[in-house]
CSV table of C-alpha atoms and ligand atoms in Angstrom, one decimal:
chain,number,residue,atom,x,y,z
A,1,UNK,CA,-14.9,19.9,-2.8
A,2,UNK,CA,-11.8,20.5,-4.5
A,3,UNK,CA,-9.3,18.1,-4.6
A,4,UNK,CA,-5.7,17.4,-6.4
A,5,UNK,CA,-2.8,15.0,-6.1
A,6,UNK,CA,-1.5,12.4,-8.2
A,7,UNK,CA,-2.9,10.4,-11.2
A,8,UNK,CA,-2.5,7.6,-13.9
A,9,UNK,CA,-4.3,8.9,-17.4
A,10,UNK,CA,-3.9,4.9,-18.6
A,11,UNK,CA,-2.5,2.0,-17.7
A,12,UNK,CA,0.5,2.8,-19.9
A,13,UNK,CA,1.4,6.6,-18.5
A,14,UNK,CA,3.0,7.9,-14.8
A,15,UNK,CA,1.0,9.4,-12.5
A,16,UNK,CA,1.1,13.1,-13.4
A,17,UNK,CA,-0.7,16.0,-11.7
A,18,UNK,CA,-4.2,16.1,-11.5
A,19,UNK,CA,-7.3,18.0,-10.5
A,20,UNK,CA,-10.5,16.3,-9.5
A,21,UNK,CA,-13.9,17.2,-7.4
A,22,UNK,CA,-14.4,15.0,-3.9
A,23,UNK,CA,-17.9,14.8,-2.8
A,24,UNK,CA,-19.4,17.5,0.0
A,25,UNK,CA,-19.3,15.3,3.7
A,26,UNK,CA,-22.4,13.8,4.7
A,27,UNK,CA,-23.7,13.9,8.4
A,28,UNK,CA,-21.6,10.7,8.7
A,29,UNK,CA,-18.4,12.0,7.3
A,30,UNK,CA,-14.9,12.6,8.4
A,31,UNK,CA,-12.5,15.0,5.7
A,32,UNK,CA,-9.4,14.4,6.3
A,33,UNK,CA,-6.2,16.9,4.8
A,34,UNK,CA,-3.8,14.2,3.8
A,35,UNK,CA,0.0,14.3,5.5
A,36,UNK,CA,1.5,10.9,4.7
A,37,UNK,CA,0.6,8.2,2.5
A,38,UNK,CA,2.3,4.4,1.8
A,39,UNK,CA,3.2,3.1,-1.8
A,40,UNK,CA,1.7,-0.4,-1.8
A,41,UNK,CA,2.6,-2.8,-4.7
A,42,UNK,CA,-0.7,-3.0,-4.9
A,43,UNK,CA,-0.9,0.9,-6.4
A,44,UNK,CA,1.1,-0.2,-9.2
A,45,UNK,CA,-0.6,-3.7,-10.2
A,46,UNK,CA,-3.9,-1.3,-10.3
A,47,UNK,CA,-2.1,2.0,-11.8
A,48,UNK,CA,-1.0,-0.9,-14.7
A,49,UNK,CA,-4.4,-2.8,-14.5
A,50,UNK,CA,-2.8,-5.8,-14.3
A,51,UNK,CA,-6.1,-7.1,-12.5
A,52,UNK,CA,-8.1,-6.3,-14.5
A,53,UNK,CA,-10.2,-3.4,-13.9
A,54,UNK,CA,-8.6,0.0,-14.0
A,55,UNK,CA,-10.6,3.4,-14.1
A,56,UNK,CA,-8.7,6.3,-15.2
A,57,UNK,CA,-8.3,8.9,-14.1
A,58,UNK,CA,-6.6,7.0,-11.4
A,59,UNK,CA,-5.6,8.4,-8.3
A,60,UNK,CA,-3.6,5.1,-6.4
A,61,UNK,CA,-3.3,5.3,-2.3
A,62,UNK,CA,-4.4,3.2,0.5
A,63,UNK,CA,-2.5,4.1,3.6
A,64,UNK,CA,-3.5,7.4,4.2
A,65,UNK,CA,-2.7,9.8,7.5
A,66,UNK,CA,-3.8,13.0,8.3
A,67,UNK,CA,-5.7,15.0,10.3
A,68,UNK,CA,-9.2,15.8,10.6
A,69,UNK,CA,-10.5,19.3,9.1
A,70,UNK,CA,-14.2,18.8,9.1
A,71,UNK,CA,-16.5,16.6,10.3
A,72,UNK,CA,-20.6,15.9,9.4
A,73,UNK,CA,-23.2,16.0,12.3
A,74,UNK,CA,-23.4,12.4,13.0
A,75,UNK,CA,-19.7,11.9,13.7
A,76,UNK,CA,-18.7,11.3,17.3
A,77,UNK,CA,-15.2,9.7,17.6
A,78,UNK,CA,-13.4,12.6,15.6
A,79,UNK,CA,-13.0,16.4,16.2
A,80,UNK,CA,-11.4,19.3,14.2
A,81,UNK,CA,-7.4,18.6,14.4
A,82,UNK,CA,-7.6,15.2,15.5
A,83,UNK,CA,-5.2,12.6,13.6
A,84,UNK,CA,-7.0,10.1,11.6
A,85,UNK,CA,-5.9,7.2,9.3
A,86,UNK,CA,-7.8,5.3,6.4
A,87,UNK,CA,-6.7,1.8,4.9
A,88,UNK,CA,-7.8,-0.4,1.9
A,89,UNK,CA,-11.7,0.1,2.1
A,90,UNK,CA,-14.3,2.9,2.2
A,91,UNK,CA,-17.4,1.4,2.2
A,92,UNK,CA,-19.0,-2.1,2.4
A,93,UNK,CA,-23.1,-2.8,2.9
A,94,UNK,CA,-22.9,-2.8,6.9
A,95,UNK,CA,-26.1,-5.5,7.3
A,96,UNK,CA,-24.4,-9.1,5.9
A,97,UNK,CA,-23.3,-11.3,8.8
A,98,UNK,CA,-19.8,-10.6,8.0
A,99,UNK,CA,-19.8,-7.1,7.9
A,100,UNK,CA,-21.8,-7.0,11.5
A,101,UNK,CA,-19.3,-9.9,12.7
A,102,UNK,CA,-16.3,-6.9,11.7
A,103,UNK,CA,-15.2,-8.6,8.7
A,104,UNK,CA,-16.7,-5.7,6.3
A,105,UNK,CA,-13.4,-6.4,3.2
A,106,UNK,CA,-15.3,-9.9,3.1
A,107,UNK,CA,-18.7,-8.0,2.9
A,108,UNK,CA,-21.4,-10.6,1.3
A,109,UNK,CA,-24.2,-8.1,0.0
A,110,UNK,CA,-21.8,-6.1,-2.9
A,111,UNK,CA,-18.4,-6.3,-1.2
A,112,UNK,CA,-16.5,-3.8,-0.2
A,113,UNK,CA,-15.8,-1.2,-2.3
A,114,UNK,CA,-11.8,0.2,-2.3
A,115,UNK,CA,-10.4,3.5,-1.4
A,116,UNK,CA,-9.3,4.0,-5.0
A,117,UNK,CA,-10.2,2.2,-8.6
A,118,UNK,CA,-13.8,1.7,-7.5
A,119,UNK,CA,-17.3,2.8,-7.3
A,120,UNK,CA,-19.4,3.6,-4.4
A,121,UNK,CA,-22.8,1.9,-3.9
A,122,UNK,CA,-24.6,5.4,-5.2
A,123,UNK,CA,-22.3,5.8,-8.4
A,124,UNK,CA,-19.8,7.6,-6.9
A,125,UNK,CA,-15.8,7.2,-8.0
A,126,UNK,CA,-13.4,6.4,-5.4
A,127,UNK,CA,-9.8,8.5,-5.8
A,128,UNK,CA,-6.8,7.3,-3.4
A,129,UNK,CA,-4.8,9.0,-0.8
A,130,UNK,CA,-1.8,10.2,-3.4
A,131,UNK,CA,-3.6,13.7,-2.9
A,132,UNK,CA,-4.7,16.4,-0.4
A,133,UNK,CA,-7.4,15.2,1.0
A,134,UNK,CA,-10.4,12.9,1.3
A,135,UNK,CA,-14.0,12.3,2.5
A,136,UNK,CA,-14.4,9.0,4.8
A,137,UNK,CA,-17.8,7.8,6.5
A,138,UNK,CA,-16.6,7.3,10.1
A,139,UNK,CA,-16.9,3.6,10.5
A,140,UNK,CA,-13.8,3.5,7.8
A,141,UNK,CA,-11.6,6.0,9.5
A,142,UNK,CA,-9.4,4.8,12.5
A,143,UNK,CA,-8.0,7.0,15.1
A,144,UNK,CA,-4.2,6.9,15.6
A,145,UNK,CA,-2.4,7.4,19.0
A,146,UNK,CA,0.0,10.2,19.6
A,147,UNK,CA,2.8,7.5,20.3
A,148,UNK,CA,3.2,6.4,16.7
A,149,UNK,CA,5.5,8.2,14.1
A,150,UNK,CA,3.1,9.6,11.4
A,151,UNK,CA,5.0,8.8,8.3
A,152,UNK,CA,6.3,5.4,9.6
A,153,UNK,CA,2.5,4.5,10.9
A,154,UNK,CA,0.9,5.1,7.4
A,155,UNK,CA,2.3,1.5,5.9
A,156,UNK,CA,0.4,-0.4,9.2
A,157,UNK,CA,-3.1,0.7,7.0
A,158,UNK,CA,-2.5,-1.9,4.1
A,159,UNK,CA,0.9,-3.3,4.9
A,160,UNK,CA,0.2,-4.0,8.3
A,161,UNK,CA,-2.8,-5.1,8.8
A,162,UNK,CA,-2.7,-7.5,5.8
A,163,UNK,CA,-0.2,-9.1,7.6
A,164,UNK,CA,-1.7,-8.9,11.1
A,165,UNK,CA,-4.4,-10.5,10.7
A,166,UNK,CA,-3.0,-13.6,8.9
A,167,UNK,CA,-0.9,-14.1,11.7
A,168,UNK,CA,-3.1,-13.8,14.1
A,169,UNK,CA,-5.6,-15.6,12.7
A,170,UNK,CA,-3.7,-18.8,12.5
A,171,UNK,CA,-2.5,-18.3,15.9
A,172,UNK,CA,1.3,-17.2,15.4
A,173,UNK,CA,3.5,-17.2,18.7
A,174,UNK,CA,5.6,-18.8,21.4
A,175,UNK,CA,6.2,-22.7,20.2
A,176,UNK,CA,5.1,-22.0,17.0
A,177,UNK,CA,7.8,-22.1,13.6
A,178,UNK,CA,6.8,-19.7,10.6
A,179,UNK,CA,8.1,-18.3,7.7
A,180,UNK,CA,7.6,-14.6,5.9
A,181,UNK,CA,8.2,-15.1,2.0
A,182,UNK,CA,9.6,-11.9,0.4
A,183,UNK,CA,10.9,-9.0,2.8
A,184,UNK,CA,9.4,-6.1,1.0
A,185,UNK,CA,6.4,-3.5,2.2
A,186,UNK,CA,4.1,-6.9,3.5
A,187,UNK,CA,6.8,-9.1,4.1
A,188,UNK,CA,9.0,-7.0,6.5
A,189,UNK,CA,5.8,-5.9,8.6
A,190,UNK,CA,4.8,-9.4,8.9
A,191,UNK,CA,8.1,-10.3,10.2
A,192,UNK,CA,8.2,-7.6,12.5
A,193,UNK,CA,4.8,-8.7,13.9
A,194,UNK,CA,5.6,-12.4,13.7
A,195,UNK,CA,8.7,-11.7,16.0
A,196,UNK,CA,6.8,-9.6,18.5
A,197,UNK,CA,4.2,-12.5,19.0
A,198,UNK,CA,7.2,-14.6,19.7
A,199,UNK,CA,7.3,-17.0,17.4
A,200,UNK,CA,10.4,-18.8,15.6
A,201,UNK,CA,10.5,-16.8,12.5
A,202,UNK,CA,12.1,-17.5,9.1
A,203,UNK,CA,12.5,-15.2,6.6
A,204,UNK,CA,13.0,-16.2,3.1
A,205,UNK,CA,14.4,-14.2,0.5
A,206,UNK,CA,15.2,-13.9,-3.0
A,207,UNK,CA,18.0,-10.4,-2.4
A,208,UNK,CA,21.3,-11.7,-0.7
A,209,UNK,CA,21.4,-7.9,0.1
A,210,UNK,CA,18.9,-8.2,2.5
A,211,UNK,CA,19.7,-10.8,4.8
A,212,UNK,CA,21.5,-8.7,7.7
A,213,UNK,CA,18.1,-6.2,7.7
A,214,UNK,CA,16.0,-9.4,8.0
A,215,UNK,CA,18.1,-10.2,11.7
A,216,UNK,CA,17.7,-7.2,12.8
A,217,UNK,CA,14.0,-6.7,11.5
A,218,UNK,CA,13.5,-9.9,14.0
A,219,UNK,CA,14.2,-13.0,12.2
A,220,UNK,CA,15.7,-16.0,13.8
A,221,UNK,CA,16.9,-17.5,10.6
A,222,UNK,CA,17.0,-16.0,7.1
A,223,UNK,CA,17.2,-18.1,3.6
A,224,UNK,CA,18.0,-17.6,0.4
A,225,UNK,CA,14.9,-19.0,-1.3
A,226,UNK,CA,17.3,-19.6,-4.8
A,227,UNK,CA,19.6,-22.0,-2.3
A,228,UNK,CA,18.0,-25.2,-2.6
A,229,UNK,CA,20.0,-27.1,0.4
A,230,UNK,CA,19.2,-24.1,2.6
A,231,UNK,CA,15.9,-24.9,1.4
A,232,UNK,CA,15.6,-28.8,1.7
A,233,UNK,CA,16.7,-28.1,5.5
A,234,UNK,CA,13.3,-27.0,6.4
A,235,UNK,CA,11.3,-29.6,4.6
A,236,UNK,CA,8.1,-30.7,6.5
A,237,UNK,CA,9.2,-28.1,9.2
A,238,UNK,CA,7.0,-24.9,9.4
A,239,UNK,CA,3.5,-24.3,11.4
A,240,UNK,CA,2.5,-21.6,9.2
A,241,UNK,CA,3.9,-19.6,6.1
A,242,UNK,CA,3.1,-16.3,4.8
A,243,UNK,CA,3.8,-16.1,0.9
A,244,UNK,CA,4.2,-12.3,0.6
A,245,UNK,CA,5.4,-12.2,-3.2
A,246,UNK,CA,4.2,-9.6,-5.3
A,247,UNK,CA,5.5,-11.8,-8.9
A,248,UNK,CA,4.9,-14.6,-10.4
A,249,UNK,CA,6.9,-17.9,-8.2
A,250,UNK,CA,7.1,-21.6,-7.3
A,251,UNK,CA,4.6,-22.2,-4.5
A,252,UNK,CA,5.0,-26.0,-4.4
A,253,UNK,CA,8.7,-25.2,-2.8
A,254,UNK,CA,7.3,-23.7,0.4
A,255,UNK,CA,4.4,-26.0,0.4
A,256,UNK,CA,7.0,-28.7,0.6
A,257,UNK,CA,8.2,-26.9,4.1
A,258,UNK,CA,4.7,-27.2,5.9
A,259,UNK,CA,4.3,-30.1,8.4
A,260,UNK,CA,2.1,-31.8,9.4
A,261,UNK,CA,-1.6,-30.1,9.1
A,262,UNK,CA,0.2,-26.1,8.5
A,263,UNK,CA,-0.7,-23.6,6.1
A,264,UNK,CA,0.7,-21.7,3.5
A,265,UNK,CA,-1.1,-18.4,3.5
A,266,UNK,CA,-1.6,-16.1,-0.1
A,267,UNK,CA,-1.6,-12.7,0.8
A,268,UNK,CA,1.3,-11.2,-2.1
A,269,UNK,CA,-1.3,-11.2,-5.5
A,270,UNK,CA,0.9,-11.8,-8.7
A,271,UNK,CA,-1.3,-11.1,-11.7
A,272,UNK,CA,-0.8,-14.7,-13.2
A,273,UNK,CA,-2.1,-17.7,-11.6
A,274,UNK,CA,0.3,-19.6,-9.7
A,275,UNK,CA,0.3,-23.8,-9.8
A,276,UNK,CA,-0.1,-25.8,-7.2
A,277,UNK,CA,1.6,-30.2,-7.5
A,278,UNK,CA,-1.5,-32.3,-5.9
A,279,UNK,CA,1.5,-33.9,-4.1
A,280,UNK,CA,2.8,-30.7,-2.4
A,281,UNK,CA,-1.1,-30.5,-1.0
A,282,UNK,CA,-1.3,-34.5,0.0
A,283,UNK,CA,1.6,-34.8,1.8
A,284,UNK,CA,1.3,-33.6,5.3
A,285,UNK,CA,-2.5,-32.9,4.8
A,286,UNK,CA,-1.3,-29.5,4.0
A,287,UNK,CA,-3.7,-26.3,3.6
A,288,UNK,CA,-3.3,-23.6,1.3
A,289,UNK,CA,-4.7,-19.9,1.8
A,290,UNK,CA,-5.3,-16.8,1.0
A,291,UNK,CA,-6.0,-13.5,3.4
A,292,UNK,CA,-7.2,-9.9,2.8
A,293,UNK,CA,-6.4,-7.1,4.6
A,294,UNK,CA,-8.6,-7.4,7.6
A,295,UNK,CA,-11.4,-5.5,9.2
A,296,UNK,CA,-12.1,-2.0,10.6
A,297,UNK,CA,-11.8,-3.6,14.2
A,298,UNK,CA,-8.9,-5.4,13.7
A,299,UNK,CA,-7.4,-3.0,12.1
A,300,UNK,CA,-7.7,-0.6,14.9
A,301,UNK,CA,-6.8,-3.0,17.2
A,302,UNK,CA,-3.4,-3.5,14.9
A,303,UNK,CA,-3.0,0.3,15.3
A,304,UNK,CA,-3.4,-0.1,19.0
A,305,UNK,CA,-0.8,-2.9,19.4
A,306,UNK,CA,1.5,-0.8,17.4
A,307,UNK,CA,1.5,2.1,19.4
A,308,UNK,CA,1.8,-0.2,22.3
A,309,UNK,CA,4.6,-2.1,21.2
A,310,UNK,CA,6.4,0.7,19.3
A,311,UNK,CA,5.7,-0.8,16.0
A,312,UNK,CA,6.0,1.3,12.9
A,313,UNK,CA,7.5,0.7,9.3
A,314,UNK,CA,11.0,1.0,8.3
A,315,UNK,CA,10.5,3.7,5.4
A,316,UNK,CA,12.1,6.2,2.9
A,317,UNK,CA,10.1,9.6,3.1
A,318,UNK,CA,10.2,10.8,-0.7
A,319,UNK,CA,8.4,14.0,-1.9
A,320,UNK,CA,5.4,13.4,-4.4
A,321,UNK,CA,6.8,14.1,-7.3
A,322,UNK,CA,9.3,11.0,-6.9
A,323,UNK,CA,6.5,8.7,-7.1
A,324,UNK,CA,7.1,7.1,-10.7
A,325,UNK,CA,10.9,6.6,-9.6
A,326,UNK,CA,9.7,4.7,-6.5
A,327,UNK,CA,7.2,2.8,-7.9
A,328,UNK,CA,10.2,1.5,-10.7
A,329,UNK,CA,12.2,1.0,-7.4
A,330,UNK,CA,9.0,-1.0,-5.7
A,331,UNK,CA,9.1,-3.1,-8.9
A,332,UNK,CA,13.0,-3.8,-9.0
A,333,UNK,CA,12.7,-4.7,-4.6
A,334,UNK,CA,14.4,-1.9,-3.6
A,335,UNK,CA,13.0,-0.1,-1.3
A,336,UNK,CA,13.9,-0.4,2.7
A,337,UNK,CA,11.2,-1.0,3.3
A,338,UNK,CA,8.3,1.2,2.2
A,339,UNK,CA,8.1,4.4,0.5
A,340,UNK,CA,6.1,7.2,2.2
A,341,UNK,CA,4.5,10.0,0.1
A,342,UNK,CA,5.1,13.5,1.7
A,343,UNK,CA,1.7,15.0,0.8
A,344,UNK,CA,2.8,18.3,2.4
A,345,UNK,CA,5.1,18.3,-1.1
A,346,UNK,CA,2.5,18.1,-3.3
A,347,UNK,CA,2.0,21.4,-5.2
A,348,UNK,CA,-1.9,22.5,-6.6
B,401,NAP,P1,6.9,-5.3,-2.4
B,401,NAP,O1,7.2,-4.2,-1.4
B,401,NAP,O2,7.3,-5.0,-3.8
B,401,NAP,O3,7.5,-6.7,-1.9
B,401,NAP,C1,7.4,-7.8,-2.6
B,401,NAP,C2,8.7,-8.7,-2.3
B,401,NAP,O4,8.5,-9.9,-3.0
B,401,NAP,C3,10.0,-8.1,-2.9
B,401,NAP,O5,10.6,-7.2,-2.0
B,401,NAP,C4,10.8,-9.3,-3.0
B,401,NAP,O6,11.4,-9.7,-1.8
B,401,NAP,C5,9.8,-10.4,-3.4
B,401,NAP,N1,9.8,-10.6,-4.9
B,401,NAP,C6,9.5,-9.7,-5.8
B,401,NAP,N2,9.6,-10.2,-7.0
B,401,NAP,C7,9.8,-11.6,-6.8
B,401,NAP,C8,10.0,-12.7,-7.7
B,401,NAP,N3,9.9,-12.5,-9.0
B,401,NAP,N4,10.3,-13.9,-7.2
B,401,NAP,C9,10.4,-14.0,-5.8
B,401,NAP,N5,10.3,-13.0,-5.0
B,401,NAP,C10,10.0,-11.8,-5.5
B,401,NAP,O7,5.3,-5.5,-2.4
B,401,NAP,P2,4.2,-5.3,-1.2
B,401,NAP,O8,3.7,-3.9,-1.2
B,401,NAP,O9,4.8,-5.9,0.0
B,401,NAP,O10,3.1,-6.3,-1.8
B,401,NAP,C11,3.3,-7.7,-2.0
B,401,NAP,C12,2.1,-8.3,-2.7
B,401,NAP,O11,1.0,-8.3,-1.8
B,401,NAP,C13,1.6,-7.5,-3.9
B,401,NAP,O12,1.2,-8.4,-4.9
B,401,NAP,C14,0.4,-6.7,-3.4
B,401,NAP,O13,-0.5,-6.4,-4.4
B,401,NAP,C15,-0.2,-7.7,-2.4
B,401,NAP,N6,-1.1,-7.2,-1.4
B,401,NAP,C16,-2.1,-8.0,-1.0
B,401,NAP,C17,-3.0,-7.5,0.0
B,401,NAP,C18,-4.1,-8.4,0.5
B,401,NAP,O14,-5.1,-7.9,1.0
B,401,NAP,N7,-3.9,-9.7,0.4
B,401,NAP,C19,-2.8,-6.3,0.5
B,401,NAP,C20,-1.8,-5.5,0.1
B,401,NAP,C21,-0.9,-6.0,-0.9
B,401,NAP,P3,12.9,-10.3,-1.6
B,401,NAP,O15,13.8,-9.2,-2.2
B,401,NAP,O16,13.0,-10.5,-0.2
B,401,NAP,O17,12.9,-11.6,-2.4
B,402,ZN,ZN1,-1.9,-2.1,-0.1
């Protein structure tokens, strides 16, 4: 199939216009024509390879919606027209214990391979949702109620669910005192969520800017991570914190925070390693975490609680050709809250 949209030649060059071949769908395929997709900080550590591995021609994107404009003969939970979102993953191997317990991004036999920068278990390259279209097995595509704002739902795919299941894993809600770290793309989405499960939420920033959005985004109390007497009047305080950082920081300050037998939770992935004071860990018998994304049944239960709840992201719609401004804007923290590719701007 023909495909186009948006790619990085080298780690060095923006994403320019580019034309690329998608395979034909197989009986368990859905093809999807692309309408909206999310700019993840994550599109820009991989567009830079700052991980590591970064296959070029790279076509970033992982919080893809559209709608459904073929499907293969073995498909039975999507139609012609229907809408239809993909998140972080495409395939995994489907047999390990964690991929038959829903758990298929912590797949054991091969690991999940990712909707863009990766290679599919038969060879094939995987190219991202900053284009017009893509070709999904089933298991890896969600449905998407009527009730959700397209544009605003495509962030819940990475975004949302990477924060979902964190929070829900380590029992957010009523009683319950937790911080968010960082109120960009993750961190305003785990606030939101955080708030709706009804816990005591703190957000912590580093943007004075930002503190009347985090209020009305749902937080009880905001700080100014750079105040350290703001900060020394949590110590020993919090159930559960979510470091949603996307740079390089101090982690031993907001282990200090964490009473008795909480967790600090990684789920922001700075490209350097971050140090961690023995003492920070002692103290309180703390635990320290990491979380990514979450599965395909989670994840459509996320979608289902959004829709529920009237949960989307706050976003700024840009056209495709912005994309290299927004992603400078991701990398200076201003954006409110995620930039949304309109893929009905993108030109063959
Ligand atoms: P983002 O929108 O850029 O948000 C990151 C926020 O971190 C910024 O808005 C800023 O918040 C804060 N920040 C940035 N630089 C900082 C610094 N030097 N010191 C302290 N705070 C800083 O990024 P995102 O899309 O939410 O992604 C966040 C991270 O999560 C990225 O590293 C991404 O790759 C990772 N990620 C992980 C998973 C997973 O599965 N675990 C999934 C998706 C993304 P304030 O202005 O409020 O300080
Ligand atoms: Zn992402």
């Amino acid at each position: 199939m023909k495909s186009f949209g948006y790619a990085a030649q080298s780690k060095t060059s923006p994403l320019a216009p580019f034309h690329f071949d998608r395979r034909e769908p197989n009986p368990d395929d859905v093809v999807i024509a692309i309408d909206y997709c999310g700019i993840c900080h994550s599109d820009i550590h991989q567009a830079r390879a700052e991980w590591g591995r970064g296959l070029f021609p790279m076509v970033p994107g992982h919080e893809i919606i559209g709608h459904v404009t073929a499907v293969g003969s073995a498909v039975t939970r999507f139609k012609v027209g229907d809408p239809a979102a993909v998140g972080v993953i495409v395939e995994s191997c489907m047999h390990c214990d964690n991929c038959k317990a829903g758990l298929e991004v912590y797949c054991s036999d091969g690991g999940a391979v990712d909707t863009y920068n990766a290679i599919l278990r038969d060879g094939e390259r995987t190219y991202g949702g900053y284009s017009n279209n893509i070709v999904t097995p089933e298991h890896f595509v969600h449905t998407l109620s009527p009730k959700l704002d397209p544009a605003g739902a495509a962030p819940l795919l990475c975004a949302g669910i990477t924060t979902y299941s964190p929070l829900r894993h380590w029992g957010v809600g009523p009683g319950k005192k937790v911080g968010i770290i960082g109120l960009g793309g993750l961190g305003h989405m785990a606030l939101k969520f955080a708030h709706s499960f009804g816990a005591h939420v703190v957000q912590f920033t580093t943007s004075e800017s930002k503190v009347e959005d985090a209020k009305k985004l749902g937080a009880d109390e905001v700080v100014i991570s750079k105040d350290a007497t703001a900060m020394a009047k949590h110590a020993g305080s919090f159930d559960f914190i979510l470091d949603c950082v996307s740079a390089p920081h101090d982690m031993n300050a907001y282990l200090n925070l964490i009473r008795l037998d909480g967790t600090l939770c990684l789920v922001g992935l700075p490209d350097q390693p971050l140090s961690v004071a023995p003492f920070s860990l002692l103290a309180n018998r703390r635990s320290l975490a990491g979380s990514a994304i979450g599965g395909m049944k989670e994840t459509q239960e996320m979608l289902d609680y959004c829709a529920e709840k009237g949960i989307v992201s706050d976003i700024e719609l840009v056209s495709v050709d912005k994309v290299n401004e927004a992603f400078e804007r991701v990398l200076k923290a201003d954006v409110k809250y995620r930039f949304v590719l309109d893929m009905k701007t993108l030109q063959a």
